[in-house]
mmCIF file of C-alpha atoms in Angstrom:
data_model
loop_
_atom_site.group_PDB
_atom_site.id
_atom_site.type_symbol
_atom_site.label_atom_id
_atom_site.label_comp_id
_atom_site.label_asym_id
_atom_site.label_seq_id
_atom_site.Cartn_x
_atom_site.Cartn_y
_atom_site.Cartn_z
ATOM 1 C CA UNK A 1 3.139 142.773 41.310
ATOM 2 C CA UNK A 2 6.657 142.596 39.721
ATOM 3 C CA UNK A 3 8.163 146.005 38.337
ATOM 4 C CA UNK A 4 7.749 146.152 34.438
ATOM 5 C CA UNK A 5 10.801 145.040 32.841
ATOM 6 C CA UNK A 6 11.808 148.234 30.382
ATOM 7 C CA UNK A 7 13.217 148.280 26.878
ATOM 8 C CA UNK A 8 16.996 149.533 26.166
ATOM 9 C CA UNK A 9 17.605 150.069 23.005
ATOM 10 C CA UNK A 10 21.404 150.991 21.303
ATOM 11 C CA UNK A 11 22.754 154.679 20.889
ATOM 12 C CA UNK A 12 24.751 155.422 17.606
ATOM 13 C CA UNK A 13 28.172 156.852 19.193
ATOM 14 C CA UNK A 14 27.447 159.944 16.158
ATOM 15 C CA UNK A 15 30.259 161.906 16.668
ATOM 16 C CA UNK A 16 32.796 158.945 15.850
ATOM 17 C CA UNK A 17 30.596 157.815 13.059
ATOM 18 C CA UNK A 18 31.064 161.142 11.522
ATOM 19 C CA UNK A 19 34.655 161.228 12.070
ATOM 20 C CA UNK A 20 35.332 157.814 10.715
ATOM 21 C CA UNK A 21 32.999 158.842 7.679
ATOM 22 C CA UNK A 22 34.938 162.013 7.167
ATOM 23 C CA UNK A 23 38.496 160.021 7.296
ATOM 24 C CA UNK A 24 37.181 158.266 4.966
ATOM 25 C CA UNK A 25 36.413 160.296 2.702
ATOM 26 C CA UNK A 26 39.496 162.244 3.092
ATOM 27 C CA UNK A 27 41.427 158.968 1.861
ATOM 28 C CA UNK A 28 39.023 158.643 -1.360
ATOM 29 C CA UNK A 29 40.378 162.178 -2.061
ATOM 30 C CA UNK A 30 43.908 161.816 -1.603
ATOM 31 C CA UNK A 31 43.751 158.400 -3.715
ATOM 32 C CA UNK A 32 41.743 160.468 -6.292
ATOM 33 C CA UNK A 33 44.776 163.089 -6.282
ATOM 34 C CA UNK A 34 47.176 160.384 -6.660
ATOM 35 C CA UNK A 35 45.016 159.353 -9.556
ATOM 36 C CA UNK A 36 44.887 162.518 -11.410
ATOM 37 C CA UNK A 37 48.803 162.887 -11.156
ATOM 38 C CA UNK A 38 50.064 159.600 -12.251
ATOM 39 C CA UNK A 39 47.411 159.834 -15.203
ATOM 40 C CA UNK A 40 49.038 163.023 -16.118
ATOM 41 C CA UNK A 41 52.507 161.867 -15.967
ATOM 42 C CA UNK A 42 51.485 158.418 -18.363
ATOM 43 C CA UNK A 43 49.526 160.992 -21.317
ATOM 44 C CA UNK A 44 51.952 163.860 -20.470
ATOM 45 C CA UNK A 45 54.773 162.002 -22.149
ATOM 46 C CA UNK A 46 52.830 160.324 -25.009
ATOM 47 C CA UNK A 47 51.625 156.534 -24.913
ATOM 48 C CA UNK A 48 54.439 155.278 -27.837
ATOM 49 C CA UNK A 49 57.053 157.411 -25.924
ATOM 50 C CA UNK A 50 56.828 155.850 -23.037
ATOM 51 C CA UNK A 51 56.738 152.721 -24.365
ATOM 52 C CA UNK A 52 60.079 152.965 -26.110
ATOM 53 C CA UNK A 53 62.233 154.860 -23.936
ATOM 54 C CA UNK A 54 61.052 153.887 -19.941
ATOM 55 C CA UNK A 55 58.498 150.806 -20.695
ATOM 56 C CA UNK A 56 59.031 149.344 -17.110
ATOM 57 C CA UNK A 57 58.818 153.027 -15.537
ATOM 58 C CA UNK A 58 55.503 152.675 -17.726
ATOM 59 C CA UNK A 59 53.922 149.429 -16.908
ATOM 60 C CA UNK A 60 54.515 150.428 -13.402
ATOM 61 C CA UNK A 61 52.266 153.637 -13.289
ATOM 62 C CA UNK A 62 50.024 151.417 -15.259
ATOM 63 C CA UNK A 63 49.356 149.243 -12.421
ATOM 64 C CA UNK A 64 49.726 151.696 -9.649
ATOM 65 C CA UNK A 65 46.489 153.377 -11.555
ATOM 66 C CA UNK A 66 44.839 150.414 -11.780
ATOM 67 C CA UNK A 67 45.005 149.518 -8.564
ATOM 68 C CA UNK A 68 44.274 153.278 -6.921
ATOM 69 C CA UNK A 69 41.001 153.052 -9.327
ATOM 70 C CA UNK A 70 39.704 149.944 -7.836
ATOM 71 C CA UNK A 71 41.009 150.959 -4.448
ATOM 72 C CA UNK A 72 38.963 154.687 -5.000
ATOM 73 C CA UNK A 73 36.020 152.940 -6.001
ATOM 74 C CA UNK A 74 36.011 150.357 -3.179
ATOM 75 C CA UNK A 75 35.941 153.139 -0.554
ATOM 76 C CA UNK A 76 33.175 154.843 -2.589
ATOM 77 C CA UNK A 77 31.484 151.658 -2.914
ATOM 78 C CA UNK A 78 31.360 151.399 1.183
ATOM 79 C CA UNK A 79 30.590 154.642 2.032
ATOM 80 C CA UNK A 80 26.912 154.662 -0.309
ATOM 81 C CA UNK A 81 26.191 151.114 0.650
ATOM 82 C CA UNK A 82 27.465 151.603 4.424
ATOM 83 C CA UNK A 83 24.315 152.067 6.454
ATOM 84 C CA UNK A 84 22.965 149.826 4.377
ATOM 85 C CA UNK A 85 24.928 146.694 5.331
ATOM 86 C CA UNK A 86 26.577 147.336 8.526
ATOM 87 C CA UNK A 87 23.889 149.395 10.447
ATOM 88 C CA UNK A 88 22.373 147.767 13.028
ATOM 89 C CA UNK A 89 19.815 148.366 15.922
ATOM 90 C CA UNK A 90 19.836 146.613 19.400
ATOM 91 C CA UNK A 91 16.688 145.817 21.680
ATOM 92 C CA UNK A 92 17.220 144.817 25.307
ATOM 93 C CA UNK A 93 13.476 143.451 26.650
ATOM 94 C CA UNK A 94 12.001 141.315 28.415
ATOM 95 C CA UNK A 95 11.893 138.389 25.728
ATOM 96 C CA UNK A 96 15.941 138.592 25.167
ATOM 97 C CA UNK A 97 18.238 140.708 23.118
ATOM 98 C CA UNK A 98 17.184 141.486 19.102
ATOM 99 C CA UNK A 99 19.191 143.434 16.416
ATOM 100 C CA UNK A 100 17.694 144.756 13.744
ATOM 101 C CA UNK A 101 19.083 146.097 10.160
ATOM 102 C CA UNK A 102 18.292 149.699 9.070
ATOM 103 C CA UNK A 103 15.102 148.321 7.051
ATOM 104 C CA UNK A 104 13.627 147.246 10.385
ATOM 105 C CA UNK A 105 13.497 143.409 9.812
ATOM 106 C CA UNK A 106 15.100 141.095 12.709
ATOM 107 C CA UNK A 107 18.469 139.585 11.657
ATOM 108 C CA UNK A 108 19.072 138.085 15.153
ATOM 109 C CA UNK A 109 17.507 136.936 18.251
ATOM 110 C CA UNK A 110 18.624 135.602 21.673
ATOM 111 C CA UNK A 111 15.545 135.000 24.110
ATOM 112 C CA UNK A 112 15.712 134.345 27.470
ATOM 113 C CA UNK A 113 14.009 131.186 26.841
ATOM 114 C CA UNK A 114 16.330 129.486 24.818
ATOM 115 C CA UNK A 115 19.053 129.823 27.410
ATOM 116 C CA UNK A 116 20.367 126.504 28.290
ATOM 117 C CA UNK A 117 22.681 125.346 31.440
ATOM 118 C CA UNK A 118 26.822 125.090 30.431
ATOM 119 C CA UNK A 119 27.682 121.463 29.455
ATOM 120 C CA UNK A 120 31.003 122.222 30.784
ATOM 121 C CA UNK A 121 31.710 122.254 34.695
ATOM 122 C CA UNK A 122 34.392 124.433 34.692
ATOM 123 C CA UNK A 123 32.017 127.044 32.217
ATOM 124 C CA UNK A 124 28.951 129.311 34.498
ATOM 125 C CA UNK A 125 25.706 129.482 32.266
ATOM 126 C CA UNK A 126 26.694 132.834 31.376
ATOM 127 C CA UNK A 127 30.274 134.763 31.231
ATOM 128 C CA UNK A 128 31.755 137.275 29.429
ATOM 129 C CA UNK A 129 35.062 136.980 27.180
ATOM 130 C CA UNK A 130 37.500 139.548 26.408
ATOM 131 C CA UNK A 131 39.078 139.767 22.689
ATOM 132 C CA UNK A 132 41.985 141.343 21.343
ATOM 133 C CA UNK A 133 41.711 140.446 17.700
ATOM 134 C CA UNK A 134 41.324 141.668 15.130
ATOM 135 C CA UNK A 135 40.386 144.303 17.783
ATOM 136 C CA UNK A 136 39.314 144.565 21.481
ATOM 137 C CA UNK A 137 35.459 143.968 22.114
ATOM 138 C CA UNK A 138 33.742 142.041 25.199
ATOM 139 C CA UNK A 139 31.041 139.594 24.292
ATOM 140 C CA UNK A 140 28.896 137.265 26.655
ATOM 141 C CA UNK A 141 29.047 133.793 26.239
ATOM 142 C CA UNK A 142 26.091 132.069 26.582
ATOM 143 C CA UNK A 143 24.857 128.342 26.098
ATOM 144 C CA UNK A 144 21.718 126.873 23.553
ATOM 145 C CA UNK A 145 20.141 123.551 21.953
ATOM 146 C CA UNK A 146 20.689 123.120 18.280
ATOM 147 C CA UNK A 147 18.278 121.837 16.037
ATOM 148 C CA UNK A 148 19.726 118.104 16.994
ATOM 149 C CA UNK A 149 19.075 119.192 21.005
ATOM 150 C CA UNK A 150 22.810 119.677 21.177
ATOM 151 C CA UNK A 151 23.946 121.484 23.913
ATOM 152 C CA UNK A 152 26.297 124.682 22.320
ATOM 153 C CA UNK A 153 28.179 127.360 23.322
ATOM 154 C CA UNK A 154 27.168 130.341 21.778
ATOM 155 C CA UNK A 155 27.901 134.402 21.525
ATOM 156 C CA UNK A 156 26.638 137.783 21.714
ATOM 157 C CA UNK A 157 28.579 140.065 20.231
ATOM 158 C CA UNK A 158 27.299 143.802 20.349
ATOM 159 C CA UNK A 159 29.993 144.860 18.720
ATOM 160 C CA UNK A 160 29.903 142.618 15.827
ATOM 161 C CA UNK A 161 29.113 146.062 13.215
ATOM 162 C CA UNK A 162 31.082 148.926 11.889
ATOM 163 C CA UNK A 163 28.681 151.670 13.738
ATOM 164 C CA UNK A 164 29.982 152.221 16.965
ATOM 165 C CA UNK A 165 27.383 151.485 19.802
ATOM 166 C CA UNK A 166 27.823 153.925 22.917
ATOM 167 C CA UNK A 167 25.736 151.769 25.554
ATOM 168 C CA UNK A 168 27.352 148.395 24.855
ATOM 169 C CA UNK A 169 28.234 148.233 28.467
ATOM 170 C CA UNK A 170 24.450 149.286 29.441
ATOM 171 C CA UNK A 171 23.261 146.993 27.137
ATOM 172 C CA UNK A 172 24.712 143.814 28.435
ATOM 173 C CA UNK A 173 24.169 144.564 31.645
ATOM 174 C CA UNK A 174 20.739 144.694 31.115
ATOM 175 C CA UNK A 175 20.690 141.839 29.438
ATOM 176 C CA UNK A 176 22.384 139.696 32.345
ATOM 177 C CA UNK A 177 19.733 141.485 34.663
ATOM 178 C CA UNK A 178 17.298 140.287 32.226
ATOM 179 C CA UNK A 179 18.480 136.890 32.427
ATOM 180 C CA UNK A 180 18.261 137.288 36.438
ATOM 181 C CA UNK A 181 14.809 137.968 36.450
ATOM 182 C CA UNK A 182 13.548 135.655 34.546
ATOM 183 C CA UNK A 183 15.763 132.818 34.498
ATOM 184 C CA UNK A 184 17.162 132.922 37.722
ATOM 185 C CA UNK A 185 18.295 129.357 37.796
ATOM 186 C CA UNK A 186 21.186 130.572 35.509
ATOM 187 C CA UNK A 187 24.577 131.221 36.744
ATOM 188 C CA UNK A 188 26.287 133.952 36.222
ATOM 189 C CA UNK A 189 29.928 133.889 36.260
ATOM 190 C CA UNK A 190 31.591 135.792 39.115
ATOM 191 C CA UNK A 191 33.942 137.644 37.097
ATOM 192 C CA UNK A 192 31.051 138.733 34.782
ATOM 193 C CA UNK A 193 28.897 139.725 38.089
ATOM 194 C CA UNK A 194 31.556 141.736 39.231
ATOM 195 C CA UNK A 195 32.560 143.360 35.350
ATOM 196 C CA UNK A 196 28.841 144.842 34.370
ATOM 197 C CA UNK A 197 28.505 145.647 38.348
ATOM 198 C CA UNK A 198 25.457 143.868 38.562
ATOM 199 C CA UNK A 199 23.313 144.542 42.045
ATOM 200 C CA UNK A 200 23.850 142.011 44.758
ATOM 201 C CA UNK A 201 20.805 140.675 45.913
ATOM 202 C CA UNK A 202 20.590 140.064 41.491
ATOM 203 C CA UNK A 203 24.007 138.674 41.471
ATOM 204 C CA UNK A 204 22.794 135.920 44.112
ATOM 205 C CA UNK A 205 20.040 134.983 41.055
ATOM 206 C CA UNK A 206 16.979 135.754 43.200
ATOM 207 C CA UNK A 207 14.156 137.033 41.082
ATOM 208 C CA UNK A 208 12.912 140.768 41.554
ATOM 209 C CA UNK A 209 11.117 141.650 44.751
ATOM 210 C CA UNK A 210 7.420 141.978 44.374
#
């Protein structure tokens, strides 16, 4: 009888969600500062004064306010509405990987099932890329049929959210192992073996031992 196949599910890195948060709000802040001053400099010298004697100096503060407001209220915006729209929960199992959104409904799936063999011969079934922009992040690259029965080349990308996963690396890993067990006719890139340190005798795309 095969070993059960357990669930890994994402870890919030807290710490540098609070720190980030906290930055954040540091900025809205300062900008609000900023605010305060250059209103008191425009009303300090009187609206028709201003407009005689330094109108440029004037229309400039003008706009400089108008665009800290928007700016201050942007940042505000994204804070209240953060978890809302960027959280997001990963699932490793033995159907594929899922992410959820803080509500709990599914917003993505990759099964196991849907897997499909590169159309490229120089491509494994499954490797990893490395990015550098807009910022550094590893994602797996992995092959599917369209809706026409299109071969594709597809991604998952766990770091494709503004909350900072901790277990990434665990997370694909155990998704590749998943992928090993039960669709062992896959290949798995060498490199990609080698990067998530998967076990040999798993590497070689034999199923689990009985």
């Amino acid at each position: 009888m095969k070993e059960k196949f357990k669930v890994m599910e994402s870890k919030i890195n807290r710490p540098l969600m609070y720190l980030a948060g906290s930055l954040i709000w540091l900025v809205i802040i300062s900008v609000a500062v900023v605010i305060f001053f250059i209103f008191r400099e425009i009303s300090g010298s009187g609206f028709m004064n201003n407009m005689e004697y330094r109108a440029l100096h004037f229309f400039i503060l003008i706009f400089a306010e108008a665009c800290l407001v928007l700016c201050c209220l942007f940042l505000i915006y994204l804070m209240v509405n953060f978890k809302k729209k960027y959280f997001r929960r990963i699932i490793v199992d033995e159907k594929g990987v899922s992410v959820y959104n803080i509500r709990n409904e599914m917003i993505h799936q990759t099964l196991y099932a849907d897997l499909h063999h590169s159309n490229d011969v120089y491509l494994p079934d499954i490797s990893h890329r490395i990015h550098s922009q807009p910022s550094f992040r590893i994602t797996l690259r992995i092959f599917k049929k369209d809706k026409t029965g299109q071969i594709k080349e597809e991604s998952i990308d766990l770091d494709n959210n503004s909350f900072s996963i901790k277990n990434k690396f665990e997370l694909y890993r155990h998704f590749l192992n998943g992928i090993q067990t039960f669709r062992p006719e896959l290949k798995i890139g060498q490199r990609t073996a080698e990067q998530y340190n998967l076990e040999s005798h798993l590497t070689e795309n034999k199923k689990i031992s009985e």
